[in-house]
mmCIF file of C-alpha atoms in Angstrom:
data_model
loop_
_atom_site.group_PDB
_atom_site.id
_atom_site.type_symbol
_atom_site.label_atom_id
_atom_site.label_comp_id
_atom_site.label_asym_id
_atom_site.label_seq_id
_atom_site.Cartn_x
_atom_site.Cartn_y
_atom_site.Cartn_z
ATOM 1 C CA UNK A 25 -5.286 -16.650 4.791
ATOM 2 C CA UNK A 26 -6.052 -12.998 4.343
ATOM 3 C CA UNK A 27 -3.577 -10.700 2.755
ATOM 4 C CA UNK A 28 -2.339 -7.493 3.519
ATOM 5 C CA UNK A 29 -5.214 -4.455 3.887
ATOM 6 C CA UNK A 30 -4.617 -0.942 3.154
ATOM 7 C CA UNK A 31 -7.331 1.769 4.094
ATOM 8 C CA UNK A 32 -8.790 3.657 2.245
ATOM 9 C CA UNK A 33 -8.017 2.334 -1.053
ATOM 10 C CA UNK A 34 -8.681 6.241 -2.038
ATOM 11 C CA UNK A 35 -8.110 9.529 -0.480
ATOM 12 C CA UNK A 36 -8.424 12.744 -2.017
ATOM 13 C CA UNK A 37 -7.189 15.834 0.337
ATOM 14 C CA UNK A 38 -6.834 19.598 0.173
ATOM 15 C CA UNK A 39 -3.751 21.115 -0.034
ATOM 16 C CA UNK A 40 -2.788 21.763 3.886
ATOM 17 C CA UNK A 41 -4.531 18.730 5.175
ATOM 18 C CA UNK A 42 -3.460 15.865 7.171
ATOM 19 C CA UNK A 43 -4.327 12.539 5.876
ATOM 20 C CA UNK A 44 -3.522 9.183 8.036
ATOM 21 C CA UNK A 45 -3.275 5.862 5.740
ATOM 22 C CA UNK A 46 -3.848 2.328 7.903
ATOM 23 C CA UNK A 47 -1.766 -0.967 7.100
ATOM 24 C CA UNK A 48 -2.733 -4.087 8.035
ATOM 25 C CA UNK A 49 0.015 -7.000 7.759
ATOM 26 C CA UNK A 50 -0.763 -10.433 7.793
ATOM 27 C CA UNK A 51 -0.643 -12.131 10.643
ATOM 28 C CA UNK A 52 2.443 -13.110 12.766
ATOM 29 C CA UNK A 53 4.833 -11.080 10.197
ATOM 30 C CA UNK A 54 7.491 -9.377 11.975
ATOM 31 C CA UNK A 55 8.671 -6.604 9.543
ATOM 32 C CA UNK A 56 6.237 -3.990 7.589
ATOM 33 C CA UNK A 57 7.284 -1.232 5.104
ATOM 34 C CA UNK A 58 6.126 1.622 3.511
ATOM 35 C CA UNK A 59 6.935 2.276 -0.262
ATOM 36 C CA UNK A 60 5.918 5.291 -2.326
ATOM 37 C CA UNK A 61 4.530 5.045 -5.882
ATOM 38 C CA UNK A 62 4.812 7.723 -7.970
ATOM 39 C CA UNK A 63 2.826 7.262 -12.142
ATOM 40 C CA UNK A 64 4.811 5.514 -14.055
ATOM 41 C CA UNK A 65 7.487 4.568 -11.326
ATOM 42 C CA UNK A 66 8.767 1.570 -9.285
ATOM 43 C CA UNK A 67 8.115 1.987 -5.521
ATOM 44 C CA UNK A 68 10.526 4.127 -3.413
ATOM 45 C CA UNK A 69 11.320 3.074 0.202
ATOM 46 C CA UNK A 70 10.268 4.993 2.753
ATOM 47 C CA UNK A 71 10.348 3.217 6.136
ATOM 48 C CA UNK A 72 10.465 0.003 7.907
ATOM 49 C CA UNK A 73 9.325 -1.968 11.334
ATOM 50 C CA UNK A 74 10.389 -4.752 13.031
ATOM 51 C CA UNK A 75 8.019 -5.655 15.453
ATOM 52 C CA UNK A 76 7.280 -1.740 17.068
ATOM 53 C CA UNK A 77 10.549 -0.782 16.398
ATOM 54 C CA UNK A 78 11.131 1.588 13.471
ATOM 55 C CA UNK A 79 14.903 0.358 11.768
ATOM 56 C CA UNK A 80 15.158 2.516 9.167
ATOM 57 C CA UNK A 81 12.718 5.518 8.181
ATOM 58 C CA UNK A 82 16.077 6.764 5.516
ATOM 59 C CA UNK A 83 13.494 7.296 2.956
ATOM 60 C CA UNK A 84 10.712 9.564 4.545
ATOM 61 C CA UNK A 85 10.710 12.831 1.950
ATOM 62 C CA UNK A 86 10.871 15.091 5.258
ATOM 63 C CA UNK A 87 9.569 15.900 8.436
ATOM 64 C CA UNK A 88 6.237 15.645 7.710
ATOM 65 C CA UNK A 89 5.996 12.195 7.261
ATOM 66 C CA UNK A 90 5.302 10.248 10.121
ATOM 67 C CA UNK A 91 4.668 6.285 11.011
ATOM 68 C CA UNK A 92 4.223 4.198 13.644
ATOM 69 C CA UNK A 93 3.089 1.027 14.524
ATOM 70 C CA UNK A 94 2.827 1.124 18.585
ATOM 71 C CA UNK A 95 2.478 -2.720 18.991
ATOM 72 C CA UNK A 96 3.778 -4.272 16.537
ATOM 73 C CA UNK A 97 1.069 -5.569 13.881
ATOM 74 C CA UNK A 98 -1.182 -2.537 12.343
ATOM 75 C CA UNK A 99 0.737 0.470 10.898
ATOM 76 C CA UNK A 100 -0.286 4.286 10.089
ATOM 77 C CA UNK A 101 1.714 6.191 7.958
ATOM 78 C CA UNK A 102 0.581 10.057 8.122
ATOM 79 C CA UNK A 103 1.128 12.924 6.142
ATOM 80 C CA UNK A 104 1.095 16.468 7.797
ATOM 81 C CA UNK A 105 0.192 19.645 5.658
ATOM 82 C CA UNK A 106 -0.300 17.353 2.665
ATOM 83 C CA UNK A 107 0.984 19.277 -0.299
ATOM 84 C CA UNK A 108 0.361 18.247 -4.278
ATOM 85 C CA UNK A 109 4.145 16.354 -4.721
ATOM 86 C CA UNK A 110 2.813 14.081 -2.036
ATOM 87 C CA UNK A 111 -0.037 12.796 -4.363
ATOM 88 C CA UNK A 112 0.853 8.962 -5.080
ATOM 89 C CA UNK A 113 0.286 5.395 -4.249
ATOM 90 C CA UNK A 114 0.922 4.291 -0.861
ATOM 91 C CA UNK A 115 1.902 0.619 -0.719
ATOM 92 C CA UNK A 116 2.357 -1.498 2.606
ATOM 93 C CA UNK A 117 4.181 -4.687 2.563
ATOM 94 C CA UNK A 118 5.264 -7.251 4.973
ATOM 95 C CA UNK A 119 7.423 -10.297 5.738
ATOM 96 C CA UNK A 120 7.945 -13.012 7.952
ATOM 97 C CA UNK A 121 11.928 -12.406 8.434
ATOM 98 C CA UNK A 122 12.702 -15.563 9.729
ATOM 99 C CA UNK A 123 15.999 -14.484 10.046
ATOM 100 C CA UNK A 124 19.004 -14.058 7.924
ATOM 101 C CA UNK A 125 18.573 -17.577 6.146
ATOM 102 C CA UNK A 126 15.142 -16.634 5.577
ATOM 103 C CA UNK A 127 13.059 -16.594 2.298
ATOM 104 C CA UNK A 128 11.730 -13.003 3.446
ATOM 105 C CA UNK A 129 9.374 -12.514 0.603
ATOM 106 C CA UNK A 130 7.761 -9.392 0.772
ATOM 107 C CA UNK A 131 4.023 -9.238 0.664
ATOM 108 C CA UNK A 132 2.402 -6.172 -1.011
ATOM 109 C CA UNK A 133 -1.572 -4.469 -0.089
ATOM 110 C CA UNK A 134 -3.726 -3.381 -2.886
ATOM 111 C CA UNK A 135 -2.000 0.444 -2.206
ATOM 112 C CA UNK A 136 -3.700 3.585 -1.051
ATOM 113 C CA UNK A 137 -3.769 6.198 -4.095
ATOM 114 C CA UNK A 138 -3.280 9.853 -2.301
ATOM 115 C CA UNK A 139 -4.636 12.940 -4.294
ATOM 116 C CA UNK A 140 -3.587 16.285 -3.105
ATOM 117 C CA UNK A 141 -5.630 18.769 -4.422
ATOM 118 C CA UNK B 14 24.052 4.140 -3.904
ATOM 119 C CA UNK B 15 21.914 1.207 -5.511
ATOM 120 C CA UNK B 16 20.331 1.578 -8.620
ATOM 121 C CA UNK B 17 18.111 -0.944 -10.515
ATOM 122 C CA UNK B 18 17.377 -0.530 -14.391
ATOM 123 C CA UNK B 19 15.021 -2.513 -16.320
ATOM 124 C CA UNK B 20 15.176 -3.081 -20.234
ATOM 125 C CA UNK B 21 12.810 -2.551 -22.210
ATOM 126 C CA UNK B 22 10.592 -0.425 -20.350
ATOM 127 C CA UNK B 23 7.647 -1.521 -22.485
ATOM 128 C CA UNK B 24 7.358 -4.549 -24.944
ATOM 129 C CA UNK B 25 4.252 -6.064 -26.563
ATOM 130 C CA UNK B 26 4.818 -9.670 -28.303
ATOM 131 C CA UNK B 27 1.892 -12.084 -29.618
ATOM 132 C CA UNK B 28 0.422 -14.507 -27.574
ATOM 133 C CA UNK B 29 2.647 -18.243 -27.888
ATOM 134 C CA UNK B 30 6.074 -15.710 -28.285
ATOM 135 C CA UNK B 31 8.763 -16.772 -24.964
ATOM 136 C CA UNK B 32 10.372 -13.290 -23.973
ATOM 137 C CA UNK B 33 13.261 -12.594 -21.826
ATOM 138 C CA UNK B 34 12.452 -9.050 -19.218
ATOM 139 C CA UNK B 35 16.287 -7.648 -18.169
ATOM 140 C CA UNK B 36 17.499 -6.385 -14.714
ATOM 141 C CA UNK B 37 20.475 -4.457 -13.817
ATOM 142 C CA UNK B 38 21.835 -3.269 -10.487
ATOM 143 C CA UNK B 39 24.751 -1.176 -9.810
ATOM 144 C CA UNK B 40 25.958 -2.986 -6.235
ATOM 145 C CA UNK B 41 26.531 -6.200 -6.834
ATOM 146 C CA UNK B 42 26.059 -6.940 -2.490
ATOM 147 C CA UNK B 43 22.789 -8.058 -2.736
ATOM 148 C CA UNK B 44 21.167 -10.233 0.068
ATOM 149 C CA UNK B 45 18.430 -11.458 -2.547
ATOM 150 C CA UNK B 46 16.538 -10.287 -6.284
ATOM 151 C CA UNK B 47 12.867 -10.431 -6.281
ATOM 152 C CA UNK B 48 10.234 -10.491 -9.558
ATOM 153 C CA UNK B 49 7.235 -9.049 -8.667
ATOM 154 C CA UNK B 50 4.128 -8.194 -11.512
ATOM 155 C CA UNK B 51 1.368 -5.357 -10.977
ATOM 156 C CA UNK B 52 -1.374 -5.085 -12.433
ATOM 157 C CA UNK B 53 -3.335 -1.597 -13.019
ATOM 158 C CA UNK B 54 -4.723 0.024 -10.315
ATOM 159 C CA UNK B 55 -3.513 -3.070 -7.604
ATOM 160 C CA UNK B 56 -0.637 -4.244 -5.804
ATOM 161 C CA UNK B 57 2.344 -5.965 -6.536
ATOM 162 C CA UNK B 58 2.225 -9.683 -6.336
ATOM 163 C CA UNK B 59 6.105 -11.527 -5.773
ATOM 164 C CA UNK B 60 7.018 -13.764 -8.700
ATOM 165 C CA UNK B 61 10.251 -15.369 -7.467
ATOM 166 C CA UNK B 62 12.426 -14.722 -5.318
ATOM 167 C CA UNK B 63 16.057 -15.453 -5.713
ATOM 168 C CA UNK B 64 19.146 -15.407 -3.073
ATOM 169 C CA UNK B 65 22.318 -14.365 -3.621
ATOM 170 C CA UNK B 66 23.531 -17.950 -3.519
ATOM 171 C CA UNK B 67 21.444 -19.111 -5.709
ATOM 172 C CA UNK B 68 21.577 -18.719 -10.056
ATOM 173 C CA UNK B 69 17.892 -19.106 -10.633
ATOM 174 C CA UNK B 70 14.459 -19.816 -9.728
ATOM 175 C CA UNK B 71 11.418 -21.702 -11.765
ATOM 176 C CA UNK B 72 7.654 -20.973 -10.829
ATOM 177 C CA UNK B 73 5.613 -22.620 -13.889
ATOM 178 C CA UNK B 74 6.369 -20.842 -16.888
ATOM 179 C CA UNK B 75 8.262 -18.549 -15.432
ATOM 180 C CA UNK B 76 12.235 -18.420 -14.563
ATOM 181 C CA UNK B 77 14.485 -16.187 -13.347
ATOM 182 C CA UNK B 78 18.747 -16.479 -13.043
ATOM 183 C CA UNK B 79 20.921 -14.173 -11.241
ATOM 184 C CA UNK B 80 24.672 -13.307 -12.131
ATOM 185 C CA UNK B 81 25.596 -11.378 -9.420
ATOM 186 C CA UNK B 82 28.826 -10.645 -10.155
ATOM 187 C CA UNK B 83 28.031 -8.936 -13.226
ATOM 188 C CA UNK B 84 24.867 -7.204 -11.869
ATOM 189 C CA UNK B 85 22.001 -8.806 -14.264
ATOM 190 C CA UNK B 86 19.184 -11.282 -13.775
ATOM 191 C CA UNK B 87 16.625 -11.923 -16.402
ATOM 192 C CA UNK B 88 13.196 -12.855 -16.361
ATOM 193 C CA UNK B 89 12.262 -15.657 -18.581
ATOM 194 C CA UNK B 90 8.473 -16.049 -19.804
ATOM 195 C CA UNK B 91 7.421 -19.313 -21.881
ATOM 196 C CA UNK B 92 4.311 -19.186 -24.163
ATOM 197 C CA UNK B 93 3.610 -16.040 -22.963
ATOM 198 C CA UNK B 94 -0.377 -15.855 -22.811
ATOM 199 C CA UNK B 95 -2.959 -12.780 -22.932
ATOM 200 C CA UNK B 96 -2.928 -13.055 -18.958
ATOM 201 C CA UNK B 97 0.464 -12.367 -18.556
ATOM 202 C CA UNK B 98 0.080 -8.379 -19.746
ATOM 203 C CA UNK B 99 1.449 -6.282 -16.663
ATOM 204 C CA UNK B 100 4.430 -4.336 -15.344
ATOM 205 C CA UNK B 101 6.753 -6.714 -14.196
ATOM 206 C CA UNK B 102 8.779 -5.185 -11.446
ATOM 207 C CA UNK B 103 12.468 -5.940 -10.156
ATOM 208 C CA UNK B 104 13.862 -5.441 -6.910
ATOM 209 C CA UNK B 105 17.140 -5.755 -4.722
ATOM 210 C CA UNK B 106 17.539 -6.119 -0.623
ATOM 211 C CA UNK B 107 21.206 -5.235 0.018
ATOM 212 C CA UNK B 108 23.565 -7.427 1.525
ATOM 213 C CA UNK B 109 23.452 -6.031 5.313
ATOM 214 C CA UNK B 110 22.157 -4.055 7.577
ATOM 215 C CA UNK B 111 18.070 -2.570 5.706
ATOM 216 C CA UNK B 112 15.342 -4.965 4.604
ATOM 217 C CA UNK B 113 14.100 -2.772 2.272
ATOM 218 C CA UNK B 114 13.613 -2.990 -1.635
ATOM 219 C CA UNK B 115 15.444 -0.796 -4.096
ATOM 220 C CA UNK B 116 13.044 -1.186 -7.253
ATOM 221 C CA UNK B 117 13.855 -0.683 -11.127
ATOM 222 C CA UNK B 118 10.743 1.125 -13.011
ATOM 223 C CA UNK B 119 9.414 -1.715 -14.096
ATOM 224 C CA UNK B 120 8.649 -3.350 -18.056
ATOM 225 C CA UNK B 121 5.361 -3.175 -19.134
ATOM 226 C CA UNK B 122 4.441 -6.374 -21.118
ATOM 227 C CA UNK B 123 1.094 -6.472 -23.509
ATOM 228 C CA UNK B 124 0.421 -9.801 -24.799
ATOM 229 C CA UNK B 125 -1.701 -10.015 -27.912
ATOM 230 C CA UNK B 126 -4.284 -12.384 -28.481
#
């Protein structure tokens, strides 16, 4: 079956800009997250779903970082007054959480790559 | 707070060489250890996945234990092959309350031909 989608694979902003970034899970999977990648880094949580409800957004640098995923499946993470520190990869991932003897493997997109000029 | 190292952060062996890729974490409540591998410019694709109950997992060539108590699993690769060359990520879910994934920075493996 089809994977998890990320759109656009590529965005390049201005400095002051507000850029939205679309996840799509794959089908039926409860819980979605948002990492950051930085070059050269592992991923750093920065929010997660289950179903529409938003559990833990702990790791969102600051206010102007924003997601929501209003019923349940697709996601949008967005980025107000984008500034250069905010230029990464965006990576969506999913599971099927079938509870708390579940395998839960996470399932990763391709990644949006965010350039802040 | 959790933190996951990885050791070495790059290696390059020729191809037919078995390799061992280290993880550390500093909490030793995990929930479960995953092995995921990247390749440039794409997303990360899981490995294995191992539970805290369990002491390893075997996908092909590949295996992976987990010592909890002492905060370590390795990441064991057998006739390693050109293919294999890409950052091979580790991650921890802690035991309780988050699902999320606290990665190390990865190894970056280059197999020679």
């Amino acid at each position: 079956g089809a994977g998890v989608s990320q759109s656009p694979r590529y965005k390049v902003a201005k400095r002051g800009q507000d850029v939205a970034l679309r996840c799509d899970p794959i089908s039926g999977h409860v819980s979605l997250f948002w990492y950051q990648q930085a070059l050269g880094q592992g991923p750093e949580f920065l929010t997660y779903f289950q179903n529409e409800a938003q559990l833990d957004k702990s790791g969102l640098p600051s206010d102007r970082f924003f997601a929501e995923r209003p019923e349940g499946s697709v996601s949008t993470l967005k980025i107000q007054r984008t500034q250069q520190e905010d230029s990464a990869v965006y990576l969506c991932a999913s599971s099927q959480r079938r509870g708390l003897l579940g395998t839960d493997t996470q399932y990763f997109g391709p990644g949006t790559r965010l350039t802040v000029l | 707070k959790q933190e996951v190292t990885q050791i070495p952060a790059a290696l390059s062996v020729p191809e037919g060489e078995n390799l061992v890729l280290n993880c550390s974490f500093t909490d030793s409540a995990i929930y479960n250890l995953q092995w995921f591998r990247q390749d440039p410019g794409k997303g990360l694709t899981s490995l294995l996945l191992i539970q805290s109950s369990q002491r390893e997992q075997t996908s092909g060539r590949l295996n992976a234990s987990l010592d909890k108590s002492s905060g370590r699993s390795t990441l064991y690769i057998a006739a390693s092959q050109p293919g294999d060359s890409a950052t091979y990520l580790c991650a921890v879910r802690r035991l309780g309350g988050s699902e999320k994934l606290v990665f190390g920075k990865g190894t970056k493996l280059t197999v020679n031909p």
